[in-house]
PDB file of C-alpha atoms in Angstrom:
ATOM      1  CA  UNK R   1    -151.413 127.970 142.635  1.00 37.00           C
ATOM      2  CA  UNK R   2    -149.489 129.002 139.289  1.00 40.00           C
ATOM      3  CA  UNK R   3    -149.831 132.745 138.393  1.00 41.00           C
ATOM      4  CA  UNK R   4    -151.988 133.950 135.329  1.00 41.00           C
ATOM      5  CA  UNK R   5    -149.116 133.513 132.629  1.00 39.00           C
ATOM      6  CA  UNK R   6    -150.477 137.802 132.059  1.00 47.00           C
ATOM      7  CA  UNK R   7    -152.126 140.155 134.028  1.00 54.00           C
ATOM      8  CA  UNK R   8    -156.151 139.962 132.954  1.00 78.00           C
ATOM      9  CA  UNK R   9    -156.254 143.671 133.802  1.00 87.00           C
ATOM     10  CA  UNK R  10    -154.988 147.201 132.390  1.00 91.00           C
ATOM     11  CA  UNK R  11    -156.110 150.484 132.098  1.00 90.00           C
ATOM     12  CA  UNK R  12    -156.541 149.725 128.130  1.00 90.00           C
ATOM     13  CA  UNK R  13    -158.355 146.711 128.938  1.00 93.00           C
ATOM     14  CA  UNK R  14    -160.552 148.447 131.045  1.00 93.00           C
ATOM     15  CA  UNK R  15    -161.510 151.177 128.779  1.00 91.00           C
ATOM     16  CA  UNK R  16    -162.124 148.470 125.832  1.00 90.00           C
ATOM     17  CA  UNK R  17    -164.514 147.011 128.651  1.00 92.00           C
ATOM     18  CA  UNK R  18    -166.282 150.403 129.417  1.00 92.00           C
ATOM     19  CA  UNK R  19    -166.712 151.384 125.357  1.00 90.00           C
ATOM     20  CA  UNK R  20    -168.551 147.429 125.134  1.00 89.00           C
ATOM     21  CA  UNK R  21    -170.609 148.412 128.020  1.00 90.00           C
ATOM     22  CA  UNK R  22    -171.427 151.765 126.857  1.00 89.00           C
ATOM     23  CA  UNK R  23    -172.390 150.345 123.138  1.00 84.00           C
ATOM     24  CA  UNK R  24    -174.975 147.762 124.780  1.00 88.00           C
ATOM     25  CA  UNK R  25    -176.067 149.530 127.528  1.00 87.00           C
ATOM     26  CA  UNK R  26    -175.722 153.350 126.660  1.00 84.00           C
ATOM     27  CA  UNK R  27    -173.362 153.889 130.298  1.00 88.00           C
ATOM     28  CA  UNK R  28    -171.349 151.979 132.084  1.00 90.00           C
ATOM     29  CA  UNK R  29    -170.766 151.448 135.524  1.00 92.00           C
ATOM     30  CA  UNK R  30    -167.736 150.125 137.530  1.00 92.00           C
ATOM     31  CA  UNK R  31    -169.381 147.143 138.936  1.00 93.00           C
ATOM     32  CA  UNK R  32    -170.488 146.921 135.516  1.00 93.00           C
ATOM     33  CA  UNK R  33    -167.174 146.458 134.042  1.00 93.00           C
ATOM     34  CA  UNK R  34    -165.589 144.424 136.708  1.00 92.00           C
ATOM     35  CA  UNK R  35    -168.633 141.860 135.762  1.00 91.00           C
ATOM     36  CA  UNK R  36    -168.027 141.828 132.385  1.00 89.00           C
ATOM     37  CA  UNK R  37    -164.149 141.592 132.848  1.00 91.00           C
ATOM     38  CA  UNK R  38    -164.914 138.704 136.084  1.00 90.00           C
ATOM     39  CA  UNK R  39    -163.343 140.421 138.402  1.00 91.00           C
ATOM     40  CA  UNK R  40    -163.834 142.197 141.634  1.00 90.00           C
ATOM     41  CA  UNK R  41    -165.187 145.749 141.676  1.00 89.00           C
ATOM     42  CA  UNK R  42    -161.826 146.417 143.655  1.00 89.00           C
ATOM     43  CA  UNK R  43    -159.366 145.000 141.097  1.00 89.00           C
ATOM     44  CA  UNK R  44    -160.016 147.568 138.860  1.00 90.00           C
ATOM     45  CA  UNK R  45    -159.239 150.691 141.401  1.00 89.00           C
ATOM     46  CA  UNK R  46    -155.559 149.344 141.099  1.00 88.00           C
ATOM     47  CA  UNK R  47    -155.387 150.423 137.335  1.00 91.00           C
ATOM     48  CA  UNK R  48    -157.841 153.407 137.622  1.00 90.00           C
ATOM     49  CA  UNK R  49    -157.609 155.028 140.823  1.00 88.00           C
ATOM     50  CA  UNK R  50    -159.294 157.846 139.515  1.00 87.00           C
ATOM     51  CA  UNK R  51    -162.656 155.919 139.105  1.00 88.00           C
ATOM     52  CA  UNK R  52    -165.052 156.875 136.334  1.00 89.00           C
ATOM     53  CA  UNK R  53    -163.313 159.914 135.413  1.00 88.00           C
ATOM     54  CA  UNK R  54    -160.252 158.484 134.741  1.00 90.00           C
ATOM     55  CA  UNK R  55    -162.265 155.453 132.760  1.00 91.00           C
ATOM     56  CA  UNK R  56    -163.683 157.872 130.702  1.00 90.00           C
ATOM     57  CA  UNK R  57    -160.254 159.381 129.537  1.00 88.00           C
ATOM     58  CA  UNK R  58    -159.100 156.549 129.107  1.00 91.00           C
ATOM     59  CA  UNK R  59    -162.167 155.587 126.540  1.00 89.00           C
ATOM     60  CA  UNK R  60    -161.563 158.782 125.235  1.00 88.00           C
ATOM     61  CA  UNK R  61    -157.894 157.706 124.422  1.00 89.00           C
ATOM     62  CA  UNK R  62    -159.175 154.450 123.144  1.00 88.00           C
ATOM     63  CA  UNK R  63    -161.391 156.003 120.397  1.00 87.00           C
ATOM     64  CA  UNK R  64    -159.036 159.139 119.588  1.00 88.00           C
ATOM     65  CA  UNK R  65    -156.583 156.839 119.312  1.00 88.00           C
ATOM     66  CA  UNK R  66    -157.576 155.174 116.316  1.00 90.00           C
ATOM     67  CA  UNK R  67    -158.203 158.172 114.337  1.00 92.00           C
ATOM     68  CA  UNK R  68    -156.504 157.900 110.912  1.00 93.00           C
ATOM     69  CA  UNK R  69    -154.449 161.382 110.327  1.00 95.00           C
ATOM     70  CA  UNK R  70    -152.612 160.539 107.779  1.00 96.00           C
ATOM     71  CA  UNK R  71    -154.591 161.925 104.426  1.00 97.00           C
ATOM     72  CA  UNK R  72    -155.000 164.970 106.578  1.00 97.00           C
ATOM     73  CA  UNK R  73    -151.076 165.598 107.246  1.00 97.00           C
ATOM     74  CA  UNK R  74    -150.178 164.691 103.808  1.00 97.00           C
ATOM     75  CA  UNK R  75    -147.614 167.013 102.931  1.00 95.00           C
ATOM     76  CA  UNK R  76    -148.090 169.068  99.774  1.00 95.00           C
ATOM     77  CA  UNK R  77    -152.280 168.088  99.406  1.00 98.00           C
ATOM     78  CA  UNK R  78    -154.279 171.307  99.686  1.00 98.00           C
ATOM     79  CA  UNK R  79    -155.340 172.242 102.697  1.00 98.00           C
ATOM     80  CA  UNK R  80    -159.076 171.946 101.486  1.00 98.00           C
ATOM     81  CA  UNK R  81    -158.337 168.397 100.829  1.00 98.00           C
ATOM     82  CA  UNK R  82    -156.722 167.676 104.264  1.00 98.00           C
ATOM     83  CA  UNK R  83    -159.522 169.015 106.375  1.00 98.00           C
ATOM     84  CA  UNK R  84    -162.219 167.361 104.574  1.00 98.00           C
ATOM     85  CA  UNK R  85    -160.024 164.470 105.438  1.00 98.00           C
ATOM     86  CA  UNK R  86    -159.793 165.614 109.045  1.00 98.00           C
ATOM     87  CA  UNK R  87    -163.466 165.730 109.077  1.00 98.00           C
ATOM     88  CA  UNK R  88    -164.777 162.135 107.483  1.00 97.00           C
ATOM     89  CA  UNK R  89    -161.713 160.560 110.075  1.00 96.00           C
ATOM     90  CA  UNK R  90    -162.649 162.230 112.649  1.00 95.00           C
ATOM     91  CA  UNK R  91    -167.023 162.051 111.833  1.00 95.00           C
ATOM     92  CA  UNK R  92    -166.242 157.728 111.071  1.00 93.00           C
ATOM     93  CA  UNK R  93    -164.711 156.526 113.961  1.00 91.00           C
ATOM     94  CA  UNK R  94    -166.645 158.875 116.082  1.00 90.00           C
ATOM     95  CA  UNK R  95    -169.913 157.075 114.224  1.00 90.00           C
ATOM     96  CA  UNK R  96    -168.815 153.675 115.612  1.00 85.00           C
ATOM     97  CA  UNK R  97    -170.017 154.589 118.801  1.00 86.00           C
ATOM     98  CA  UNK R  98    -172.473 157.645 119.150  1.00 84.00           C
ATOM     99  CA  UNK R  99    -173.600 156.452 122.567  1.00 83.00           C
ATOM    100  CA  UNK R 100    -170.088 157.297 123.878  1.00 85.00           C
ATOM    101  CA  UNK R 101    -170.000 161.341 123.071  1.00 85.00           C
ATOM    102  CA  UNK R 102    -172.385 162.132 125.883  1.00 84.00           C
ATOM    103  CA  UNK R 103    -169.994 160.918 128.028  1.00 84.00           C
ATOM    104  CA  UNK R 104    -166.814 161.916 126.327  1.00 84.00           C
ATOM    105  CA  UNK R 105    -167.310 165.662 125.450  1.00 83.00           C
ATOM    106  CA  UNK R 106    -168.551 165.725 129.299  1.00 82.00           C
ATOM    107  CA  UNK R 107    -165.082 166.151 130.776  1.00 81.00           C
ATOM    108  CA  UNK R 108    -162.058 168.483 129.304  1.00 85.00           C
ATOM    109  CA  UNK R 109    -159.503 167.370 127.076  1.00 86.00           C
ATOM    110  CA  UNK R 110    -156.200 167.030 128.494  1.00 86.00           C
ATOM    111  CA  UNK R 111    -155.120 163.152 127.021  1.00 87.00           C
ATOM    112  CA  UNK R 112    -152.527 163.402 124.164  1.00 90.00           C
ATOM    113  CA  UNK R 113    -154.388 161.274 121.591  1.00 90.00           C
ATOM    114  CA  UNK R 114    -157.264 163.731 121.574  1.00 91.00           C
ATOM    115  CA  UNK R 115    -154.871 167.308 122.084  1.00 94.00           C
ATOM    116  CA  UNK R 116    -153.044 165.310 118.678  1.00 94.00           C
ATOM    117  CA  UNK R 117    -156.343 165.817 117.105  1.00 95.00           C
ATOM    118  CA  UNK R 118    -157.235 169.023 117.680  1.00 96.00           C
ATOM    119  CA  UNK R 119    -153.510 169.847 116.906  1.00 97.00           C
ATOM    120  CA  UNK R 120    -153.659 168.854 113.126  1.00 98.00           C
ATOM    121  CA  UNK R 121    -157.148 171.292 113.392  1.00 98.00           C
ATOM    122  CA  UNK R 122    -155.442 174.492 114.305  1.00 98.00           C
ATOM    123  CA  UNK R 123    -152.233 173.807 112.303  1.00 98.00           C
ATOM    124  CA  UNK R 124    -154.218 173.592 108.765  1.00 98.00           C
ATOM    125  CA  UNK R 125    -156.050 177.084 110.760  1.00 97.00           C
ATOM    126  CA  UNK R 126    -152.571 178.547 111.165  1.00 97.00           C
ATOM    127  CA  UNK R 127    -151.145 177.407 107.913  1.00 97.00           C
ATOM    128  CA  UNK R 128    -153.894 178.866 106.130  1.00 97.00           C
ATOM    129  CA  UNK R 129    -154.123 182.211 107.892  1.00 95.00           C
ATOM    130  CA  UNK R 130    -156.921 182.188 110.212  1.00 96.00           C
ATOM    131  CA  UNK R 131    -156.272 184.796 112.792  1.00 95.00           C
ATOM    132  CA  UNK R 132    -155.803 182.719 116.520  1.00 95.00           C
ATOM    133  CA  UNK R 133    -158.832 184.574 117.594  1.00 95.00           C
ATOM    134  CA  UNK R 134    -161.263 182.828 115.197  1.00 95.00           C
ATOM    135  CA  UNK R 135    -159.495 179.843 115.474  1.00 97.00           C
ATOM    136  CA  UNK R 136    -161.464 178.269 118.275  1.00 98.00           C
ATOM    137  CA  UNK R 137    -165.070 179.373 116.410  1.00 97.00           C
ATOM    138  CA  UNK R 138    -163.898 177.834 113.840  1.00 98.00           C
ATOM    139  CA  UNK R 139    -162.908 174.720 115.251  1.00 98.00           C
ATOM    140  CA  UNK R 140    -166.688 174.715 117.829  1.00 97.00           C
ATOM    141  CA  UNK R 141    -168.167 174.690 113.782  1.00 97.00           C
ATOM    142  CA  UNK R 142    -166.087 171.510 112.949  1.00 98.00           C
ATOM    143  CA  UNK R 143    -166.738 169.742 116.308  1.00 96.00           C
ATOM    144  CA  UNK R 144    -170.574 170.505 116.026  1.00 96.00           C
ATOM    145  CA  UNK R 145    -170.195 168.642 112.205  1.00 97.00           C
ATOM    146  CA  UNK R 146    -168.552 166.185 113.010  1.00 96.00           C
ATOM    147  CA  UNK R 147    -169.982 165.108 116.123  1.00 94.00           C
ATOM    148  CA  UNK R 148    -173.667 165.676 115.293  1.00 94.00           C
ATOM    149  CA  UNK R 149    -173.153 163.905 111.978  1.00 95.00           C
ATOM    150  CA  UNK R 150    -172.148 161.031 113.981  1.00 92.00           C
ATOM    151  CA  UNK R 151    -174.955 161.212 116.486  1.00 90.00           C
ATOM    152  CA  UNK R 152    -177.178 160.990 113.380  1.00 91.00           C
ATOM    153  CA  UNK R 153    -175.602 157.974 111.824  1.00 87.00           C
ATOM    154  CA  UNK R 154    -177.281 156.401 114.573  1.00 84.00           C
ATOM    155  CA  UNK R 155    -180.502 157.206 113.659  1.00 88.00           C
ATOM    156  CA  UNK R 156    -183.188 154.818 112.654  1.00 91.00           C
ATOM    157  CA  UNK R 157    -184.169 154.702 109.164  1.00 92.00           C
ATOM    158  CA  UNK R 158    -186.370 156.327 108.034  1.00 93.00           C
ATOM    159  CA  UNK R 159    -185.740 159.051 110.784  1.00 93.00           C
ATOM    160  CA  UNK R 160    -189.540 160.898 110.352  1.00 94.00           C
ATOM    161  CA  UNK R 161    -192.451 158.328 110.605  1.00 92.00           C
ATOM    162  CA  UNK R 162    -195.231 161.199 110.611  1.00 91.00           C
ATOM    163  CA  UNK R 163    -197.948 159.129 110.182  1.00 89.00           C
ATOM    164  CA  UNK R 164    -201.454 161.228 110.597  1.00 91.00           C
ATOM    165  CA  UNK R 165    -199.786 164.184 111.823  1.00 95.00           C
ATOM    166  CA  UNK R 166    -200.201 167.101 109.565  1.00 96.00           C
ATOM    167  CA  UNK R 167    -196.653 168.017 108.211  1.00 96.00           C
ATOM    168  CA  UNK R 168    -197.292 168.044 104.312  1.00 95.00           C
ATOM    169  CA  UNK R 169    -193.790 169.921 103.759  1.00 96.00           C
ATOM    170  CA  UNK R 170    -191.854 166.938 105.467  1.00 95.00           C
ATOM    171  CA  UNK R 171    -194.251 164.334 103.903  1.00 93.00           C
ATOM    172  CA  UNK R 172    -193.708 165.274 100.204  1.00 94.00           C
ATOM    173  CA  UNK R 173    -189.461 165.657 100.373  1.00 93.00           C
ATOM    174  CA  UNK R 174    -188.839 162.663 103.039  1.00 91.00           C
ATOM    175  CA  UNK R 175    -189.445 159.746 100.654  1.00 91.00           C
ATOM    176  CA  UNK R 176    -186.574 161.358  98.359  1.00 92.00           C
ATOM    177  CA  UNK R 177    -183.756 160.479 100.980  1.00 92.00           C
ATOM    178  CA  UNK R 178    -184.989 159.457 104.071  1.00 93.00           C
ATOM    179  CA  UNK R 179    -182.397 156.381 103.580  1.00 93.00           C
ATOM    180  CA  UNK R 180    -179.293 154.657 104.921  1.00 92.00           C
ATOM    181  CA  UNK R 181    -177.373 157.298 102.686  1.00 94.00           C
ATOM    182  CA  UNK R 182    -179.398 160.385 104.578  1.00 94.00           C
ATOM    183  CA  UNK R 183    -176.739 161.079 107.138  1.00 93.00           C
ATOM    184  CA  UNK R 184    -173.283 160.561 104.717  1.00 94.00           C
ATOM    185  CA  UNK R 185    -174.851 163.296 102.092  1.00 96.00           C
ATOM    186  CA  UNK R 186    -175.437 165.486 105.152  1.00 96.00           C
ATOM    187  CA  UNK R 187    -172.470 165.160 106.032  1.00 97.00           C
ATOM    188  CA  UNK R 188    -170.917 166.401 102.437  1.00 97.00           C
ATOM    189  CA  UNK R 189    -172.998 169.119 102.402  1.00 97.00           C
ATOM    190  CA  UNK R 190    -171.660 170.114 106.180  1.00 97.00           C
ATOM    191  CA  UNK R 191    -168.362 169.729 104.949  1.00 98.00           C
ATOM    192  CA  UNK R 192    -168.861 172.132 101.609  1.00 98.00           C
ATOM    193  CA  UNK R 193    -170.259 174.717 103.870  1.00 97.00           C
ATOM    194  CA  UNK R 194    -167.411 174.531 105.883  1.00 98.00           C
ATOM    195  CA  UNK R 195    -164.775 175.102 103.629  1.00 98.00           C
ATOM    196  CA  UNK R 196    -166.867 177.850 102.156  1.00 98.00           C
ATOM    197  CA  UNK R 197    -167.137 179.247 105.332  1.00 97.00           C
ATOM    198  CA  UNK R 198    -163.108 179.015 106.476  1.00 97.00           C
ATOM    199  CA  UNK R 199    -161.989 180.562 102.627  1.00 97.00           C
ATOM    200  CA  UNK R 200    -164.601 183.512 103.207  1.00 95.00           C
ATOM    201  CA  UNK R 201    -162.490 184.260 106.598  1.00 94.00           C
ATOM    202  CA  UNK R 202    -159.388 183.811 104.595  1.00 94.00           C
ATOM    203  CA  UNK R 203    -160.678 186.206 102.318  1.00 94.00           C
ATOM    204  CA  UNK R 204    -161.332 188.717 105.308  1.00 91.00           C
ATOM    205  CA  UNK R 205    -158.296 188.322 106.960  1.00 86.00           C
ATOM    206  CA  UNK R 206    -156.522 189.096 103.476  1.00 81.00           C
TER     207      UNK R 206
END
């Protein structure tokens, strides 16, 4: 029999597998991926020998990966400018696929595409003079925008369906946004409130 002209497997492959499965399906499993791949459950523990752990770094490499860093290195913009960059990157690709954070911000970060991430974070915190002990606070309050902003671009729409239930507060302001848009303004008002919030330590630090 001729040999496969490439190999049908590779840790990349695999992780491209496991983000499909965990789209659909919300987890994925290794017999899971060797199905949708149509393979053997055992092929696949010759690219990942570390089982699901080392499928879910490599998913987390996948996504990281794609990040776009560019408007938020650009030399000479204000640093303002490159964090709110940082921040819709970051908050978009993460949005692509909400029902892979569970799983992702499960195990620590040690893969270089995500450490390059959190890199260009604490530079603009350094360049800006953030003391290093505020530094990780500070980056916990941009992890908690960006990654529950893209938990709730998954939402339904609309996101509150009260119906009979007496909540005449959320009844009279929900029909004024309770939209597709809901989750993107939320997101620019998380973002104004953070920059507020990093120059007022600037300010102390001064």
């Amino acid at each position: 029999m001729a040999r496969p002209s490439k190999n049908i497997l590779s840790p990349s492959i695999i992780a491209e597998a496991a983000l499909t499965m965990v789209e659909r399906d919300h987890d994925f499993t290794i017999p899971g991926i060797a199905k949708e791949l149509g393979v053997n459950p055992s092929s696949l523990y010759h690219h990942v020998r570390g089982g699901r752990d080392e499928i879910i770094n490599l998913m987390r490499e996948a996504l990281y990966g794609r990040i776009d860093l560019r408007a938020a290195t650009a030399e000479g913009a204000p640093w303002q400018d490159r964090l709110r960059a940082w921040i819709r990157s970051y908050r978009a690709n993460m949005a692509k696929l909400p029902a892979a954070m569970p799983l992702l911000v499960g195990s620590p970060v040690d893969d270089l595409p995500t450490l390059r991430i959190y890199e260009v974070a604490f530079a603009i915190l350094d360049e800006i003079g953030i003391p290093a002990e505020d530094q990780v606070d500070v980056v916990s309050m941009l992890d908690a925008v960006v990654l529950g902003s893209a938990l709730d671009r998954g939402a339904p729409v609309p996101m509150w369906q009260p119906g009979d239930h007496a909540v005449p507060h959320l009844q009279r302001a929900a029909p004024f946004g309770d939209d597709d848009d809901r989750s993107a303004r939320g997101l620019e008002l998380a973002i104004t409130g953070v920059v507020a919030a990093i120059e007022s330590l600037i300010a102390e630090a001064a």
